[in-house]
XYZ file of C-alpha atoms in Angstrom:
687
model
C -7.802 -14.078 10.881
C -6.581 -17.286 12.211
C -6.306 -19.475 9.083
C -2.759 -19.270 8.198
C -0.464 -19.644 11.084
C 1.295 -16.492 10.698
C 2.437 -13.639 12.985
C 0.169 -11.426 11.075
C -2.379 -9.414 13.179
C -5.828 -10.828 14.165
C -9.059 -9.219 14.964
C -9.625 -11.847 17.355
C -8.905 -11.256 20.962
C -6.227 -14.014 21.213
C -3.970 -14.083 18.183
C -0.365 -13.158 18.152
C 3.125 -13.851 18.981
C 3.583 -17.518 18.400
C 0.561 -17.499 15.929
C 2.918 -18.384 12.970
C 3.468 -21.509 11.149
C 4.737 -20.798 7.717
C 8.348 -22.102 7.077
C 10.143 -23.603 4.254
C 13.254 -25.182 3.215
C 15.384 -24.561 0.293
C 17.724 -27.301 1.009
C 19.843 -24.904 3.132
C 19.980 -27.389 6.139
C 22.790 -26.763 8.699
C 24.650 -30.063 8.781
C 27.299 -29.008 10.515
C 25.647 -30.036 13.637
C 24.409 -33.650 14.277
C 21.139 -32.428 15.785
C 20.296 -30.566 12.600
C 20.523 -33.515 10.339
C 17.096 -34.303 8.572
C 15.382 -37.134 9.812
C 15.139 -39.387 6.878
C 12.124 -41.631 6.558
C 10.367 -40.388 9.691
C 6.911 -38.619 10.032
C 6.549 -34.976 10.976
C 6.283 -35.915 14.728
C 9.714 -37.108 14.735
C 10.740 -33.598 14.469
C 9.406 -33.000 18.055
C 12.208 -35.158 19.453
C 15.043 -32.933 17.735
C 16.842 -29.914 19.081
C 16.769 -28.269 15.664
C 13.006 -27.928 15.749
C 11.604 -28.907 19.342
C 12.857 -25.752 21.296
C 11.705 -23.454 18.635
C 8.408 -25.132 18.487
C 7.679 -24.719 22.067
C 8.891 -21.209 22.080
C 6.359 -20.366 19.492
C 3.612 -22.415 21.130
C 3.956 -20.505 24.417
C 4.133 -17.265 22.639
C 0.870 -17.859 21.070
C -0.621 -19.276 24.068
C 0.540 -16.136 26.063
C -0.794 -13.606 23.546
C -4.187 -15.336 23.901
C -4.229 -15.533 27.711
C -3.354 -11.837 28.044
C -5.796 -10.340 25.510
C -8.733 -12.719 26.214
C -8.397 -12.124 29.916
C -8.042 -8.311 29.320
C -11.159 -8.361 27.110
C -13.051 -10.191 29.743
C -11.759 -7.729 32.392
C -12.818 -4.812 30.422
C -16.219 -6.373 29.323
C -17.469 -7.706 32.716
C -15.595 -6.067 35.512
C -13.584 -2.669 34.967
C -15.361 -1.162 32.054
C -18.494 0.277 33.612
C -16.636 0.997 36.742
C -14.077 3.160 35.036
C -16.488 4.911 32.934
C -15.245 3.459 29.768
C -17.350 1.845 27.012
C -16.462 -1.751 26.994
C -17.175 -2.249 23.190
C -15.062 0.861 22.602
C -12.125 -0.753 24.598
C -12.430 -4.215 22.886
C -12.233 -2.621 19.432
C -9.073 -0.444 20.683
C -7.567 -3.770 21.843
C -7.886 -5.275 18.444
C -6.551 -1.790 16.704
C -3.530 -1.641 18.993
C -2.365 -5.011 18.392
C -2.723 -4.591 14.573
C -1.076 -1.159 14.580
C 2.582 -2.365 15.072
C 2.397 -4.818 11.973
C 1.715 -1.689 9.815
C 4.454 0.438 11.449
C 7.302 -1.942 12.182
C 7.025 -5.089 9.969
C 9.514 -3.767 7.331
C 12.009 -2.952 10.103
C 11.597 -6.420 11.666
C 12.200 -8.294 8.362
C 15.558 -6.331 8.059
C 16.582 -7.366 11.540
C 15.674 -11.218 10.717
C 17.795 -10.971 7.584
C 20.856 -9.220 9.236
C 21.331 -10.904 12.711
C 21.489 -14.598 13.972
C 17.868 -15.709 14.491
C 18.622 -17.551 17.598
C 19.820 -14.146 19.115
C 16.682 -12.423 18.024
C 14.431 -14.885 19.461
C 16.116 -14.472 22.770
C 15.748 -10.796 22.553
C 12.026 -11.051 21.655
C 11.205 -13.438 24.337
C 13.249 -11.073 26.891
C 11.266 -8.379 25.513
C 8.006 -10.353 26.212
C 9.075 -10.845 29.980
C 9.327 -6.980 30.383
C 5.983 -6.476 28.851
C 4.321 -9.173 30.892
C 5.957 -7.658 34.072
C 4.199 -4.203 33.135
C 1.090 -6.203 32.536
C 1.413 -7.494 35.978
C 1.046 -4.032 37.286
C -1.758 -3.318 35.063
C -3.797 -6.449 35.940
C -3.224 -5.923 39.696
C -4.282 -2.083 39.719
C -6.372 -2.672 37.481
C -5.213 0.005 35.134
C -6.829 -0.131 31.861
C -4.574 2.369 30.123
C -1.514 0.234 31.149
C -2.951 -2.804 29.612
C -3.626 -1.148 26.338
C -0.200 0.033 26.454
C 0.815 -3.725 26.851
C -1.511 -4.526 23.962
C 0.342 -2.445 21.729
C 3.842 -3.710 23.101
C 2.703 -7.174 22.490
C 1.918 -6.119 18.938
C 5.513 -5.189 18.583
C 6.587 -8.385 19.976
C 4.643 -10.334 17.632
C 5.789 -8.061 14.590
C 9.417 -8.643 15.523
C 8.881 -12.474 16.219
C 7.092 -13.001 12.813
C 9.940 -12.783 10.172
C 12.233 -14.324 12.642
C 10.009 -17.390 12.709
C 9.519 -17.586 9.036
C 13.045 -17.261 8.159
C 14.319 -19.627 10.929
C 12.841 -23.134 9.712
C 14.401 -22.769 6.236
C 17.810 -22.977 7.630
C 16.939 -26.124 9.698
C 14.521 -28.355 7.598
C 15.171 -30.111 4.359
C 12.716 -29.652 1.536
C 11.066 -33.168 2.460
C 10.413 -31.929 6.049
C 8.924 -28.423 5.116
C 5.414 -29.253 4.917
C 5.399 -31.665 7.950
C 7.203 -28.796 9.947
C 4.692 -26.400 8.657
C 1.743 -28.741 9.581
C 2.930 -29.142 12.947
C 3.681 -25.444 13.840
C 0.049 -24.687 12.484
C -1.361 -27.377 14.474
C 0.560 -26.041 17.663
C -0.531 -22.584 17.069
C -4.309 -23.472 17.072
C -4.012 -25.629 20.026
C -2.075 -22.833 21.960
C -4.953 -20.382 20.903
C -7.265 -22.472 22.376
C -5.539 -23.088 25.717
C -4.813 -19.535 25.964
C -8.298 -18.531 25.725
C -9.434 -21.335 28.117
C -6.877 -20.225 30.587
C -7.441 -16.603 30.190
C -11.256 -17.203 30.763
C -10.764 -19.477 33.652
C -8.054 -17.367 35.552
C -9.884 -14.095 35.167
C -13.218 -15.510 36.364
C -11.513 -16.882 39.984
C -13.554 -14.601 42.374
C -11.683 -11.726 43.907
C -8.072 -13.149 42.557
C -8.727 -13.361 39.005
C -6.443 -10.632 37.683
C -3.649 -11.562 40.028
C -3.874 -15.112 38.835
C -3.572 -13.898 34.990
C -0.905 -11.693 35.770
C 1.202 -14.416 37.526
C 0.245 -16.683 34.525
C 1.302 -14.266 31.880
C 4.764 -13.635 33.746
C 5.292 -17.375 34.272
C 4.596 -18.347 30.490
C 7.021 -15.561 29.271
C 9.820 -16.852 31.600
C 9.180 -20.334 30.433
C 9.378 -19.290 26.876
C 12.612 -17.292 27.454
C 14.111 -20.401 29.205
C 13.449 -22.595 26.082
C 14.685 -19.949 23.681
C 18.257 -20.639 25.141
C 18.064 -24.113 23.462
C 17.348 -22.978 20.069
C 20.242 -23.637 17.963
C 22.348 -21.133 16.238
C 20.793 -19.630 12.831
C 23.485 -17.549 11.290
C 22.517 -14.277 9.544
C 21.810 -14.422 5.851
C 22.764 -10.951 4.992
C 24.923 -9.663 7.967
C 26.022 -6.739 5.804
C 22.678 -5.282 5.233
C 22.192 -1.820 6.283
C 18.910 -1.154 8.151
C 16.532 1.482 6.566
C 14.392 2.625 9.509
C 11.836 4.292 7.293
C 9.038 1.925 7.405
C 7.210 3.200 4.397
C 10.048 3.277 1.891
C 11.356 -0.131 3.151
C 7.709 -1.591 2.891
C 7.832 -0.473 -0.789
C 11.261 -1.889 -1.345
C 10.397 -5.298 0.145
C 7.172 -5.346 -2.110
C 9.602 -4.791 -5.076
C 11.763 -7.584 -3.786
C 8.683 -9.988 -3.755
C 7.588 -8.868 -7.157
C 10.916 -10.246 -8.524
C 9.375 -13.509 -8.278
C 5.796 -13.258 -9.680
C 4.839 -16.866 -8.219
C 5.928 -15.602 -4.675
C 4.187 -12.391 -4.928
C 0.982 -13.601 -6.225
C 0.984 -16.436 -3.604
C 1.463 -13.299 -0.969
C -1.827 -11.928 -2.370
C -3.309 -15.522 -2.107
C -2.549 -15.746 1.500
C -3.402 -12.330 2.330
C -6.778 -12.919 0.662
C -7.259 -16.126 2.961
C -6.590 -13.834 5.822
C -9.458 -11.530 4.485
C -11.930 -14.591 4.282
C -11.032 -16.062 7.645
C -11.293 -12.685 9.524
C -14.866 -12.397 8.193
C -15.783 -15.934 9.691
C -14.078 -15.854 12.892
C -14.960 -12.291 13.986
C -18.672 -13.237 13.553
C -18.706 -16.371 15.654
C -20.107 -14.475 18.874
C -22.945 -13.081 16.459
C -23.436 -16.415 14.823
C -23.982 -18.124 18.072
C -26.189 -15.567 19.632
C -28.282 -14.419 16.692
C -28.630 -17.148 14.194
C -27.872 -20.431 16.352
C -29.331 -18.800 19.337
C -26.612 -20.221 21.553
C -25.009 -18.865 24.716
C -21.320 -17.866 25.188
C -20.125 -21.339 25.561
C -21.533 -22.139 22.179
C -19.614 -19.447 20.703
C -16.509 -21.009 22.268
C -17.445 -24.418 21.073
C -17.555 -23.022 17.441
C -13.897 -21.697 17.915
C -12.921 -24.981 19.351
C -14.361 -26.709 16.154
C -12.704 -24.303 13.906
C -9.428 -24.733 15.517
C -9.520 -28.434 15.540
C -10.353 -28.411 11.866
C -7.319 -26.117 11.047
C -4.970 -28.385 13.009
C -6.267 -31.708 11.304
C -6.215 -30.000 7.788
C -2.342 -28.643 8.541
C -1.213 -32.120 9.792
C -3.008 -34.025 6.813
C -0.815 -31.887 4.536
C 2.389 -34.145 4.994
C 0.412 -37.207 4.177
C -1.395 -35.890 1.098
C 1.761 -34.280 -0.228
C 4.259 -37.212 0.142
C 6.623 -35.116 2.161
C 7.255 -32.563 -0.522
C 5.988 -28.866 -1.025
C 2.873 -29.973 -2.728
C 0.888 -26.738 -3.894
C -1.597 -28.793 -5.756
C -3.348 -29.006 -2.539
C -4.026 -25.233 -2.434
C -6.737 -25.392 -5.280
C -8.292 -28.252 -3.291
C -8.238 -26.201 -0.120
C -9.826 -23.287 -1.961
C -12.619 -25.562 -3.516
C -13.354 -26.972 -0.270
C -13.539 -23.464 1.602
C -15.799 -22.341 -1.195
C -18.214 -25.454 -0.867
C -18.592 -25.343 2.957
C -18.852 -21.607 3.215
C -21.871 -21.718 0.695
C -23.261 -24.685 2.562
C -22.769 -22.779 5.739
C -25.535 -20.238 4.395
C -28.091 -23.114 3.787
C -27.234 -24.873 7.147
C -27.637 -21.423 9.158
C -31.036 -20.837 7.294
C -32.165 -24.514 8.065
C -31.721 -24.112 12.071
C -34.638 -23.817 14.325
C -35.854 -20.401 15.406
C -35.509 -18.815 19.101
C -38.856 -20.243 19.776
C -37.451 -23.753 19.742
C -34.898 -23.123 22.733
C -36.044 -25.096 25.714
C -37.147 -23.016 28.545
C -36.468 -19.722 26.446
C -33.152 -17.792 26.369
C -30.206 -19.459 24.463
C -29.058 -22.966 23.891
C -26.466 -24.398 26.300
C -23.721 -26.452 24.619
C -25.484 -29.736 25.417
C -28.917 -28.457 24.132
C -27.222 -26.965 21.029
C -25.586 -30.482 20.322
C -28.989 -32.209 20.697
C -30.539 -30.504 17.669
C -29.897 -32.411 14.632
C -29.894 -29.260 12.273
C -27.074 -27.856 14.322
C -24.609 -30.636 13.346
C -24.824 -29.656 9.799
C -23.405 -26.115 10.954
C -20.605 -27.790 12.900
C -19.455 -29.992 10.040
C -19.582 -27.147 7.635
C -17.124 -25.153 9.989
C -15.040 -28.132 10.734
C -14.570 -28.879 6.907
C -14.244 -25.273 5.935
C -11.245 -24.909 8.560
C -9.823 -28.369 7.412
C -9.586 -27.079 3.780
C -8.188 -23.803 4.995
C -5.387 -25.734 6.596
C -4.694 -27.532 3.337
C -4.751 -24.175 1.613
C -2.280 -22.340 3.764
C 0.374 -24.910 4.609
C 1.674 -25.478 1.014
C 1.117 -21.801 0.368
C 3.432 -20.786 3.034
C 5.885 -23.327 2.239
C 5.995 -22.253 -1.415
C 6.669 -18.784 -0.361
C 9.543 -19.810 2.004
C 11.228 -22.040 -0.162
C 11.215 -19.837 -3.315
C 12.028 -16.594 -1.813
C 15.745 -15.767 -2.150
C 17.329 -16.754 1.055
C 19.191 -13.275 1.474
C 15.979 -11.435 1.864
C 13.450 -13.993 2.647
C 12.476 -12.571 6.171
C 11.856 -9.067 4.459
C 9.435 -10.738 1.920
C 7.701 -12.146 4.938
C 7.362 -8.919 6.715
C 5.825 -7.458 3.649
C 3.488 -10.112 3.635
C 2.396 -9.421 7.271
C 1.614 -5.830 6.268
C -0.572 -7.021 3.185
C -2.389 -9.331 5.872
C -3.033 -6.752 8.059
C -4.278 -4.483 5.339
C -6.659 -7.197 4.012
C -7.980 -7.871 7.487
C -8.797 -4.287 8.079
C -10.589 -4.362 4.416
C -12.431 -7.288 5.621
C -13.888 -5.613 8.530
C -14.971 -2.747 6.468
C -16.678 -5.065 3.965
C -18.411 -7.076 6.510
C -19.521 -3.901 8.512
C -20.662 -2.331 5.196
C -22.670 -5.451 4.398
C -24.395 -5.910 7.571
C -25.064 -2.177 7.954
C -26.834 -2.477 4.432
C -29.168 -5.215 5.852
C -27.545 -8.328 4.764
C -27.821 -11.276 7.107
C -24.782 -13.272 8.554
C -25.628 -16.147 6.503
C -25.877 -13.979 3.553
C -22.459 -12.464 4.446
C -20.990 -16.208 4.442
C -22.611 -16.845 1.122
C -21.196 -13.813 -0.390
C -17.819 -14.467 0.976
C -17.657 -18.020 -0.166
C -18.688 -17.029 -3.817
C -16.141 -14.247 -3.855
C -13.548 -16.879 -2.693
C -14.179 -18.891 -5.888
C -13.708 -15.861 -7.995
C -10.463 -14.885 -6.252
C -9.015 -18.315 -6.322
C -9.780 -18.876 -9.818
C -8.055 -15.501 -10.696
C -5.020 -16.497 -8.712
C -4.714 -19.790 -10.115
C -4.968 -18.628 -13.744
C -2.229 -15.824 -12.919
C 0.048 -18.694 -11.364
C -1.181 -21.981 -13.421
C 1.344 -23.965 -11.470
C -1.003 -24.259 -8.708
C -3.742 -25.707 -11.310
C -1.332 -27.868 -12.823
C -0.093 -29.315 -9.630
C -3.699 -29.946 -8.551
C -4.397 -32.038 -11.910
C -1.089 -33.803 -11.341
C -2.147 -34.514 -7.696
C -5.523 -36.046 -8.866
C -4.090 -38.059 -11.431
C -1.442 -39.470 -9.008
C -3.780 -39.931 -5.966
C -7.261 -40.356 -7.533
C -6.799 -42.154 -10.921
C -3.812 -44.047 -9.928
C -1.881 -45.193 -6.847
C 1.267 -43.539 -7.675
C 4.514 -44.711 -5.869
C 7.853 -43.021 -6.508
C 11.077 -44.605 -5.615
C 14.478 -42.816 -5.662
C 13.069 -39.204 -6.107
C 15.809 -38.020 -3.845
C 17.997 -37.996 -7.028
C 15.806 -34.997 -8.222
C 17.854 -31.925 -7.242
C 15.882 -29.406 -5.255
C 17.958 -26.665 -6.740
C 19.938 -26.276 -9.941
C 19.493 -26.998 -13.546
C 19.064 -30.870 -14.583
C 17.725 -32.861 -17.410
C 15.054 -35.565 -16.592
C 14.938 -38.520 -19.043
C 12.049 -40.893 -19.017
C 10.451 -43.507 -21.019
C 7.095 -42.407 -22.741
C 4.038 -44.762 -22.094
C 0.990 -42.690 -21.798
C -0.572 -39.228 -22.345
C -0.284 -38.289 -18.698
C 3.293 -39.234 -18.436
C 4.242 -35.718 -17.786
C 1.558 -35.132 -15.148
C 3.061 -38.153 -13.159
C 6.583 -36.450 -13.391
C 5.096 -33.232 -12.116
C 3.680 -34.980 -9.091
C 6.979 -36.838 -8.447
C 9.026 -33.501 -8.531
C 9.471 -31.193 -5.801
C 9.821 -28.394 -8.217
C 8.423 -27.136 -11.613
C 9.516 -29.085 -14.692
C 9.536 -27.916 -18.209
C 8.684 -30.452 -20.753
C 9.982 -30.862 -24.318
C 6.929 -32.488 -25.948
C 5.621 -33.392 -29.497
C 4.059 -30.388 -31.068
C 1.017 -32.427 -32.107
C -0.115 -33.024 -28.408
C -0.740 -29.141 -28.078
C -3.662 -29.572 -30.634
C -5.581 -31.811 -27.966
C -8.596 -30.295 -26.292
C -7.594 -30.648 -22.619
C -4.084 -32.026 -22.572
C -3.087 -29.213 -24.854
C -4.412 -26.469 -22.682
C -2.853 -28.177 -19.610
C 0.728 -28.230 -21.329
C 0.559 -24.732 -22.680
C -0.274 -23.624 -19.177
C 2.832 -25.554 -18.035
C 4.948 -23.777 -20.716
C 5.796 -27.056 -22.245
C 8.086 -26.662 -25.201
C 6.945 -27.868 -28.657
C 9.189 -29.910 -30.919
C 8.534 -31.194 -34.248
C 10.923 -33.273 -36.666
C 13.467 -30.995 -38.228
C 12.148 -32.047 -41.812
C 8.774 -31.390 -41.000
C 9.024 -28.065 -39.310
C 12.789 -26.765 -38.975
C 11.532 -23.435 -37.183
C 10.037 -25.279 -34.249
C 12.554 -28.041 -34.156
C 15.244 -25.035 -33.855
C 13.133 -22.933 -31.295
C 12.691 -26.020 -29.157
C 16.347 -26.189 -28.603
C 16.886 -22.604 -27.923
C 13.979 -22.823 -25.436
C 15.625 -25.920 -23.635
C 18.856 -24.072 -23.335
C 17.130 -21.238 -21.743
C 15.297 -23.485 -19.248
C 18.758 -24.766 -18.215
C 20.512 -21.377 -18.187
C 17.922 -20.367 -15.716
C 18.664 -23.227 -13.267
C 15.350 -25.158 -14.027
C 14.472 -28.726 -14.482
C 13.947 -29.783 -18.203
C 12.241 -33.252 -18.896
C 12.338 -35.034 -22.165
C 11.117 -38.379 -23.550
C 13.948 -39.307 -25.944
C 11.831 -42.017 -27.594
C 10.233 -39.212 -29.654
C 6.679 -40.391 -29.074
C 4.558 -42.709 -26.931
C 5.130 -46.362 -27.439
C 2.703 -48.109 -29.537
C 3.440 -51.660 -28.384
C 4.578 -51.111 -24.639
C 8.326 -51.768 -25.229
C 11.106 -49.171 -24.766
C 11.927 -47.692 -28.141
C 15.401 -46.387 -29.433
C 16.480 -42.893 -27.973
C 16.945 -40.279 -30.291
C 19.742 -37.772 -30.519
C 18.021 -34.707 -29.356
C 19.322 -35.037 -25.707
C 22.997 -35.018 -26.887
C 22.317 -31.717 -28.713
C 20.669 -30.118 -25.532
C 23.747 -31.238 -23.579
C 25.992 -29.806 -26.146
C 24.565 -26.501 -26.146
C 24.711 -26.286 -22.311
C 28.268 -27.383 -22.243
C 28.987 -24.668 -24.947
C 27.609 -22.160 -22.416
C 29.818 -23.605 -19.645
C 26.797 -25.294 -17.722
C 27.554 -28.753 -16.277
C 24.001 -30.312 -16.273
C 23.397 -33.769 -14.605
C 21.064 -36.053 -16.262
C 18.483 -38.147 -14.268
C 17.242 -41.551 -15.759
C 13.840 -42.338 -14.836
C 11.149 -45.286 -15.786
C 7.499 -45.127 -15.561
C 6.183 -48.716 -14.639
C 2.768 -50.299 -15.401
C 1.052 -47.571 -17.492
C 0.877 -49.670 -20.443
C -2.389 -50.859 -20.720
C -4.010 -47.902 -18.934
C -6.703 -45.749 -20.299
C -4.241 -42.953 -21.376
C -1.885 -45.715 -23.263
C -2.087 -46.826 -26.783
C -2.742 -50.469 -25.867
C -5.443 -50.669 -28.370
C -4.007 -48.458 -31.087
C -5.879 -45.500 -29.939
C -5.531 -44.054 -26.423
C -8.346 -42.806 -24.298
C -10.901 -44.914 -26.023
C -12.095 -47.336 -23.221
C -12.734 -45.382 -19.967
C -11.953 -47.378 -16.576
C -10.344 -49.958 -18.498
C -8.390 -50.966 -15.466
C -10.704 -49.201 -12.929
C -9.818 -46.405 -10.621
C -6.505 -46.567 -8.302
C -4.432 -48.716 -10.592
C -1.000 -49.086 -9.197
C 1.907 -47.410 -11.097
C 5.216 -46.345 -10.364
C 8.194 -44.050 -11.216
C 11.902 -45.354 -10.650
C 14.343 -42.559 -10.352
C 17.935 -43.598 -11.132
C 21.279 -42.159 -9.893
C 22.258 -38.903 -11.826
C 24.504 -38.894 -14.728
C 27.197 -36.467 -15.637
C 26.741 -34.953 -19.212
C 30.036 -36.413 -20.332
C 29.047 -40.079 -19.675
C 25.679 -39.885 -21.513
C 25.244 -41.571 -24.856
C 21.602 -42.347 -26.304
C 22.442 -46.177 -26.075
C 23.767 -45.958 -22.555
C 21.067 -43.860 -21.365
C 18.446 -46.291 -22.838
C 20.167 -49.144 -21.064
C 19.907 -47.133 -17.706
C 16.329 -46.499 -18.382
C 15.706 -50.235 -19.251
C 17.258 -51.450 -16.212
C 15.338 -49.034 -13.970
C 12.077 -50.450 -16.001
C 12.964 -53.961 -14.865
C 13.315 -53.025 -11.330
C 10.160 -53.758 -9.549
C 9.071 -51.035 -7.013
C 7.238 -52.593 -4.081
C 3.553 -52.714 -4.417
C 3.793 -51.960 -8.014
C 3.735 -54.784 -10.443
C 6.663 -55.231 -12.898
C 6.322 -53.904 -16.489
C 3.801 -55.965 -18.620
C 1.901 -57.226 -15.503
C -1.656 -56.426 -14.861
C -2.573 -53.858 -12.252
């Protein structure tokens, strides 16, 4: 499949070595070199002008393009030129090409993951690109012959090349991008991958079609691209090994199992691996059916099939680039449910759109539609829009999910987890081929296959989001902060991307916690009034968020004591803890007195030897909103201020536990509350 940009295998003729785009940052940016410094305040395209990203980007871009140039040209050569002449069945050879490319992912991914953790990634990238030159030199001989067995051997070797490159690629970016650059870097790589796929396919098709000289030009093109990629690899910055003492286990079966066990140590990471593999399953079903969709359902010619691939690729690229804008330059996994919903909606609508197109009798002059004729039929535009939006939402799904895996996998074995993911992706894609073949053989039509796949996607997505409720919670927080409000955050750099901290904020409304979730780059555990858990919707959300209920000591001493035990556990595990020290939502819009619970939390932490910073925060302009108690009862007048009311969060400089007192902290929060965030009205002003 081609939805996530990864070095996982593909059933498409042109998917491979640079076809990877997942990356992440865990804050481990190499600041020792000036060219590695994060670009603060710039968009994702600024990365293309920096050495820490640009050479790597173009190396993977050329790798993806060369894979597609080679495989598509080889497929066309077998189908139209050498297949019948050599006595080979072209369909058999085409399927063999796909199988040979996938096989190395199953055999060598575990080994490649170990190599990426053990050695400098720049060194490995150089080795892989040198290997590509050698493979393409052999392919030169195969094309000039032409020698189909030699080209089949090159297909397998390019699968090995891609298998080696995948974990290196995923492990490289966390060492060079900050958390704020993670989503943008992911989007750029994904966009570049699909542009490279298109260019590779187009170049392969055009070169192989040159009368009499096609194979020679393809051979020259493959070698030239490989040489250029190796030259650019020289400029990739040093990326030190994360586990240089690692002993390589050359048994792929035991090492694959070991990698899966490593991934399962973090259930969010492991279940996200399954979520990505499911997307490869879904995408493989759609992309492998484009030729049949064009010919049998839409009655288009080969160019129409290529046009559908272009539409899908452009959709993926746009969705990938949108992720940075929609995520505020953080790893925003709230986009994943949005992507899953869109994928289901437009997969299902593709069923209805496909059934509404004119029959073959409507083709002018008989035969199949050309691209121009196809675009002139109004009913076909619904199919085009469905494919484009299906791909766009797939981009929204894939980029944040890959980023989450990369950022939360333990750095010392991140590449091995990615290698295990590549194996899962390959297995899921094989399963998708089996399912699609079984359904079509059983008499289901292509539109029915799309409908079934879309409906299954809804079930699988719902299951994943229930298993990992953080996705659902971040989605709700994203909706609240982007659709209900225009939420602006200032100073969120003070929220640490790693390690324990206590977030302290004023309490204005019933959605305060959701807004803090939206502002934080990491999951947050909240200490909240136990009564909110009895509310129908919010109570369910906060239970999913594993919020910690607290009650007054006199009212319920057991709940009171349990809250502090749970809070200590959160900090002990190095996570973020948020409290509203006023003890309840304000009833008059003013900042209340801070209670002493925070002091007890910090005392407990100090007793365990933990030095926990405290981050003061102030939510602005929520008083008077639907979720506040402006009339004495919250949530009683819908749309009291309309949609997109401007609200803000002002984050202050962290304080050490030793300097925190209830009154001093209250003063800090009050000062933040008085500081107007640009475009957010001051406290008490109307929106």
